[in-house]
Short mmCIF file of C-alpha atoms and ligand atoms in Angstrom, two decimals:
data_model
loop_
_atom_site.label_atom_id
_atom_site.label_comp_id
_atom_site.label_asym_id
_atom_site.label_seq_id
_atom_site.Cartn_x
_atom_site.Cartn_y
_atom_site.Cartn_z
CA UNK A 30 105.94 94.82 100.95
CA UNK A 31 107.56 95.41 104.19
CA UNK A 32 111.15 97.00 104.76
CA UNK A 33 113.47 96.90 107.83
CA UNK A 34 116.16 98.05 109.98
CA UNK A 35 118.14 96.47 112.43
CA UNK A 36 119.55 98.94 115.16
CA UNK A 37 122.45 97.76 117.71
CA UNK A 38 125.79 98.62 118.97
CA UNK A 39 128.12 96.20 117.41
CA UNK A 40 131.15 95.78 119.66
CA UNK A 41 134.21 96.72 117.99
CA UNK A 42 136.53 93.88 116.32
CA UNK A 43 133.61 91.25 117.94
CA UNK A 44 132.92 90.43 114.13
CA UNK A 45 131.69 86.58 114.72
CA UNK A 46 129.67 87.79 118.19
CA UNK A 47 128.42 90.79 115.65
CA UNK A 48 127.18 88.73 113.02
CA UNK A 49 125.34 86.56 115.71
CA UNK A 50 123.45 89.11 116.66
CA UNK A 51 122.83 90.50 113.43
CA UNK A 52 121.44 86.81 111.67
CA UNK A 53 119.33 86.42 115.44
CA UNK A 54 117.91 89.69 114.56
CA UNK A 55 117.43 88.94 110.66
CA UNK A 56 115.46 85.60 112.05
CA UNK A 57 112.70 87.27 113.36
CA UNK A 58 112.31 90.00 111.45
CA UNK A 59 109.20 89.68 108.97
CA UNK A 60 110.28 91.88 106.07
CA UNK A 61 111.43 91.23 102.57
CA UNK A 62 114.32 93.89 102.77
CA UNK A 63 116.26 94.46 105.99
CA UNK A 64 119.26 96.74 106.29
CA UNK A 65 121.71 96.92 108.51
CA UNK A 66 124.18 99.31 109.65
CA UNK A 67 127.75 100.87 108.31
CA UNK A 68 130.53 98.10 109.67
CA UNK A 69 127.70 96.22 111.40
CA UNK A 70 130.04 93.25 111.67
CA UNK A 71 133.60 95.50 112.92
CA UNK A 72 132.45 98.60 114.55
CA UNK A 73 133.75 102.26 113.08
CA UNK A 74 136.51 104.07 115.28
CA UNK A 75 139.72 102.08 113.15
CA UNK A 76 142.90 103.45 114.69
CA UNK A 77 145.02 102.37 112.16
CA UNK A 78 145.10 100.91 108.13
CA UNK A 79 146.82 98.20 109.61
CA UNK A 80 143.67 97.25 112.07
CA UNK A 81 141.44 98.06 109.15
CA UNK A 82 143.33 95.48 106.68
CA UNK A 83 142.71 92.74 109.57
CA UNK A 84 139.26 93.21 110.06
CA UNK A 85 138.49 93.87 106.10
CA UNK A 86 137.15 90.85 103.68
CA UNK A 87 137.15 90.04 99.70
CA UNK A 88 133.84 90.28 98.29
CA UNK A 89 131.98 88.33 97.72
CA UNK A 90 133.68 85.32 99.37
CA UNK A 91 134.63 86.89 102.41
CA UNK A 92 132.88 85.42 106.00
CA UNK A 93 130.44 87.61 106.91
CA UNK A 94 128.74 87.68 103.15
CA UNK A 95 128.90 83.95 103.42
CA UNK A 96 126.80 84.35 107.05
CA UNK A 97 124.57 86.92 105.62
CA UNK A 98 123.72 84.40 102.13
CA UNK A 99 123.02 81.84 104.77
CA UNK A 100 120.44 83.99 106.38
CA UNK A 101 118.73 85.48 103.64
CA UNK A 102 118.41 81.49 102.01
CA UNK A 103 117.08 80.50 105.53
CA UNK A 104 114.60 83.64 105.90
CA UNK A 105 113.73 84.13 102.18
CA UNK A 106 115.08 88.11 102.53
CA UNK A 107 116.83 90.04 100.83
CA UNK A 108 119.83 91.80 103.15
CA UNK A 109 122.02 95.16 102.71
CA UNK A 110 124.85 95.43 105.53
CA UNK A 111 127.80 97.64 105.71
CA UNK A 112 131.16 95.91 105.89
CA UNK A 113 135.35 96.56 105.14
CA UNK A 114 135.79 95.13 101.27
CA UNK A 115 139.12 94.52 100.85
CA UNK A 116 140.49 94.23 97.25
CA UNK A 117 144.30 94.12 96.87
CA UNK A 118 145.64 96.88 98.57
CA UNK A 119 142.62 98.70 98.38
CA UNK A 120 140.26 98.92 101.61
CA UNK A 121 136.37 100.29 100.86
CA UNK A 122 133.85 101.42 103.17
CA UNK A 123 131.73 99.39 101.16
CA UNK A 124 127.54 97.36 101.38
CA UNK A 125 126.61 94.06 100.14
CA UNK A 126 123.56 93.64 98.73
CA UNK A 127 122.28 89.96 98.99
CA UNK A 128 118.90 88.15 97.62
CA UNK A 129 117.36 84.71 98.72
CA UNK A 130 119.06 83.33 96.11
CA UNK A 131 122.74 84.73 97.15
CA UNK A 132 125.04 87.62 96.44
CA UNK A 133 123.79 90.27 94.12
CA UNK A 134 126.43 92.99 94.60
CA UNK A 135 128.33 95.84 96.01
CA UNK A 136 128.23 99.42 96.81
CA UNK A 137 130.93 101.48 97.77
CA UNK A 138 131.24 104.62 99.73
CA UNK A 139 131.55 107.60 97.68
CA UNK A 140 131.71 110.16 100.55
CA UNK A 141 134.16 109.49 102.95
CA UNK A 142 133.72 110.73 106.50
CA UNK A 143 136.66 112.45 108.41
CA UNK A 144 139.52 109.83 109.18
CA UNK A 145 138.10 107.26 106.79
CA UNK A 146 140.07 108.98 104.28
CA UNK A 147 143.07 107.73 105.83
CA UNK A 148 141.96 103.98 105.34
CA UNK A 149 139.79 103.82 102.80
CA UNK A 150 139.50 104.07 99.51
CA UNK A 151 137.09 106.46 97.86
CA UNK A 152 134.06 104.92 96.26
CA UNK A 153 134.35 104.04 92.48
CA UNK A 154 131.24 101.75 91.42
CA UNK A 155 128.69 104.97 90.87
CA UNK A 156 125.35 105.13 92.60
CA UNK A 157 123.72 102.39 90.39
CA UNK A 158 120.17 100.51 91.45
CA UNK A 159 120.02 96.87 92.15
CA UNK A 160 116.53 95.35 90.90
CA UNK A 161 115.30 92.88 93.06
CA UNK A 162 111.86 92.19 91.63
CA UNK A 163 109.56 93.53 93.92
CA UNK A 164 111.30 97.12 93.90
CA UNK A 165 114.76 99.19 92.66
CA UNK A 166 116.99 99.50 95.77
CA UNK A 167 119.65 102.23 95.54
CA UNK A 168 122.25 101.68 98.49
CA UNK A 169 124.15 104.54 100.21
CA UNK A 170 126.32 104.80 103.49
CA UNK A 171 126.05 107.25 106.13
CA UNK A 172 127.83 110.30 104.98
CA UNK A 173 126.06 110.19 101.43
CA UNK A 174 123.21 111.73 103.15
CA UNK A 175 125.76 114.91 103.27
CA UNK A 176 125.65 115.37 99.45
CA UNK A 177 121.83 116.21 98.13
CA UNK A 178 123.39 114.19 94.28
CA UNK A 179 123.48 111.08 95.71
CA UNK A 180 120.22 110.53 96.30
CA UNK A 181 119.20 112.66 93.45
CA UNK A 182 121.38 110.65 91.27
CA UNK A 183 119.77 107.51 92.15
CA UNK A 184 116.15 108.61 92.18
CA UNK A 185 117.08 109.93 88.73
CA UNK A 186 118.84 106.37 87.82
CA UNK A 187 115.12 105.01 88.75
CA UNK A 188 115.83 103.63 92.64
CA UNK A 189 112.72 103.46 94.67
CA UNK A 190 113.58 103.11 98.21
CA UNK A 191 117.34 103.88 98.98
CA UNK A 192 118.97 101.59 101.85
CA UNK A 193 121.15 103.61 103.78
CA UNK A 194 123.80 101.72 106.34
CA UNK A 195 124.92 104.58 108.54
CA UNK A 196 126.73 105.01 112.02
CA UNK A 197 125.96 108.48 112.35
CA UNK A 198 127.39 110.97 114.66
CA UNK A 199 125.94 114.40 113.18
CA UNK A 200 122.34 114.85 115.00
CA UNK A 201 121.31 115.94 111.59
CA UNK A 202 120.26 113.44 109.06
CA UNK A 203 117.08 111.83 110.32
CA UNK A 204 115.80 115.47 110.00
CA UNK A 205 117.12 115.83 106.45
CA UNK A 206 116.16 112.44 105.10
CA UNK A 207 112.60 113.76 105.21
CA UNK A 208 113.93 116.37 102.61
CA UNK A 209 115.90 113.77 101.03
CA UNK A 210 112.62 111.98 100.07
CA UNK A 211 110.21 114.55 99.68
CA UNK A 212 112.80 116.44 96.85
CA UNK A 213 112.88 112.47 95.27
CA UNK A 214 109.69 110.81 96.23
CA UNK A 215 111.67 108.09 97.02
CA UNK A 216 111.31 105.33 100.49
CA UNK A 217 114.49 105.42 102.48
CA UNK A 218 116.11 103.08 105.63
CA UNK A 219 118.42 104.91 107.49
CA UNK A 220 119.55 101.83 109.45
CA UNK A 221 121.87 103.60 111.96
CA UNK A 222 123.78 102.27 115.51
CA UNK A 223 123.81 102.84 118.72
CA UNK A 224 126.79 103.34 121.81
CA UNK A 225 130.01 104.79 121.92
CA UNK A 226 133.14 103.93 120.98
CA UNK A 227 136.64 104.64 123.01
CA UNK A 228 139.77 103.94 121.36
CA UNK A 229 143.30 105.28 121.26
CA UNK A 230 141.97 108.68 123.05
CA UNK A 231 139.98 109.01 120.64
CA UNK A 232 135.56 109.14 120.98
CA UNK A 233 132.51 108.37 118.58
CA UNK A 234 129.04 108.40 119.89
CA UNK A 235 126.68 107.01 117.12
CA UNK A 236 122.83 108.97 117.22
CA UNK A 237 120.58 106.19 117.29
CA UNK A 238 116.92 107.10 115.77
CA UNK A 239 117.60 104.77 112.68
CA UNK A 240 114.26 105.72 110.83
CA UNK A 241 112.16 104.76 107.75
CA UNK A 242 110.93 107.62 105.27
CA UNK A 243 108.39 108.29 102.94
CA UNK A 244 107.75 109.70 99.37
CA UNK A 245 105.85 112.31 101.34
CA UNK A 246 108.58 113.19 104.30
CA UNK A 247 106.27 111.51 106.71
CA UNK A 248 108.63 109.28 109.44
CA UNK A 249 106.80 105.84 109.32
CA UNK A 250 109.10 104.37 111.94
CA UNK A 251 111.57 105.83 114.03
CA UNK A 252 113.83 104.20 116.38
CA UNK A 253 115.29 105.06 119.95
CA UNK A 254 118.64 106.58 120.55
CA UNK A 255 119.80 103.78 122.77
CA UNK A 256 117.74 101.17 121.82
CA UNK A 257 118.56 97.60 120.62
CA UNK A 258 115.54 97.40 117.70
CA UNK A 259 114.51 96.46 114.87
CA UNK A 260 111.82 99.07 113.08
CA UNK A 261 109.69 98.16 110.17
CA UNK A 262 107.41 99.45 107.99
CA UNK A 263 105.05 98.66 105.18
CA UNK A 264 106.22 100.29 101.61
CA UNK A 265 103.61 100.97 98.82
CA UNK A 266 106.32 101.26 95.64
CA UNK A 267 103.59 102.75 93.95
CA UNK A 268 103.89 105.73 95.85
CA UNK A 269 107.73 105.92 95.02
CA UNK A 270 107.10 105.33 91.52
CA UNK A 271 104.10 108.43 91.10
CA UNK A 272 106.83 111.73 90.90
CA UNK A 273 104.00 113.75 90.85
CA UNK A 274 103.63 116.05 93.40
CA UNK A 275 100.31 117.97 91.82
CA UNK A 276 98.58 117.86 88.20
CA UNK A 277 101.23 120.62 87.40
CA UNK A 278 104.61 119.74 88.69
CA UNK A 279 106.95 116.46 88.13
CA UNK A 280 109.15 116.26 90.78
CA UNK A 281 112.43 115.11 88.17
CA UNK A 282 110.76 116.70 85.40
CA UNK A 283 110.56 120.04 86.58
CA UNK A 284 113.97 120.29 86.89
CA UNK A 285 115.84 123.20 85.14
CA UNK A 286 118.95 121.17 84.26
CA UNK A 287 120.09 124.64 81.86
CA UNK A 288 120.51 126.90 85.44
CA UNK A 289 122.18 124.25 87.15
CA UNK A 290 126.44 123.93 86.61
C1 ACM B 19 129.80 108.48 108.74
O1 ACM B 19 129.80 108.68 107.53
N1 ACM B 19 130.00 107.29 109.25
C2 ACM B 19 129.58 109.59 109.67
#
């Protein structure tokens, strides 16, 4: 089985030129699971919960889910993608996760980053894993890497390769998903962006170097910093599903819950 990113620098409030891209991308990727990044179809730096209401959708009826079912019917994938869920009132940072056969469901950001706590909602679906068939896909966004439980707390709900939407600006997490991994024996896709963003005076510049883990912290594909690309990589579940890490120690196992508050 082969797993995917898509890396670009989606132009902010562009959502129909965004998604283009995007479903070109998706097209001619050869993968069964392609992620793509946090927002891919808004951009990040919101100025204002007003601007974030206008460029937020209902799930799962919303335009961009609609575009991404489309392409995951046409190309027989299955998609994650980072988007603005609104619900009510309520805005989430929030990741659809859609099959061949259409919308399978949501995950919402548990860890909010900086000024996303002044538009967004925290998180309140858990980390839960979304069986596709071929493997157990836990889904996180960007900041989650922050926080060692989330990906703990999915490798312990039984996820095999996480799919993480990110538009990082810390240099740090491509180094510490190979921790991430190792500690879980999990697969991950960091699907990250590129560029900078300018807005009100205020500045983001995203890290690039999306990247696909292993069980084993090795990097099996890593991506440019500027780069418009998509990475992929071939995924042996197996390997995600063996916690062992020698005849004597169980990576989840081992664990000495009783020491740990
Ligand atoms: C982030 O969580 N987007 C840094």
């Amino acid at each position: 089985m082969k797993a995917a990113f898509i890396q670009f620098n989606p132009q902010f409030g562009e959502i129909e030129a965004n998604i283009k891209k995007a479903v070109k991308h998706i097209e001619r990727t050869e993968a069964e699971i392609i992620v793509l990044p946090e927002l891919f179809n808004t951009g990040y730096l919101i100025v204002s919960k007003d601007e974030a209401f206008d460029l937020a959708e209902p799930l799962p009826h919303g335009k961009t889910t609609e575009a991404l079912c489309a392409a995951a019917l046409e190309s027989k994938v299955h998609i994650i993608a980072g988007l603005i869920e609104r619900q009510d009132e309520n805005l989430f940072n929030a990741a659809v996760i859609i099959s061949p056969t259409g919308y399978l469901g949501k995950y919402r950001k548990i860890h909010l980053f900086n000024e996303e706590k002044l538009w967004f909602q925290p998180g309140d679906l858990g980390l839960n894993f979304f069986d596709i068939g071929i493997c157990k896909i836990g889904v996180m966004i960007c900041f989650d890497w922050f926080f060692p439980e989330s990906m703990r707390t999915l490798a312990l709900n039984g996820a095999d390769l996480i799919c993480h939407s990110a538009n990082l600006v810390l240099p740090f997490c491509q180094d510490a998903m190979k921790t991430r991994c190792l500690e879980n024996r999990v697969f991950a896709v960091t699907a990250n962006r590129t560029g900078e963003e300018n807005r009100n005076g205020k500045s983001c510049r995203y890290t690039g170097r999306s990247q696909i883990t292993g069980p084993d912290a090795r990097i099996l594909y890593q991506a440019g910093a500027e780069t418009e690309e998509i990475g992929i990589a071939e995924i042996d579940i197996d390997l995600a599903r063996n916690k062992n890490l020698n005849p004597y120690n169980h990576t989840l196992l081992d664990r000495r819950k009783e020491f740990y508050s």
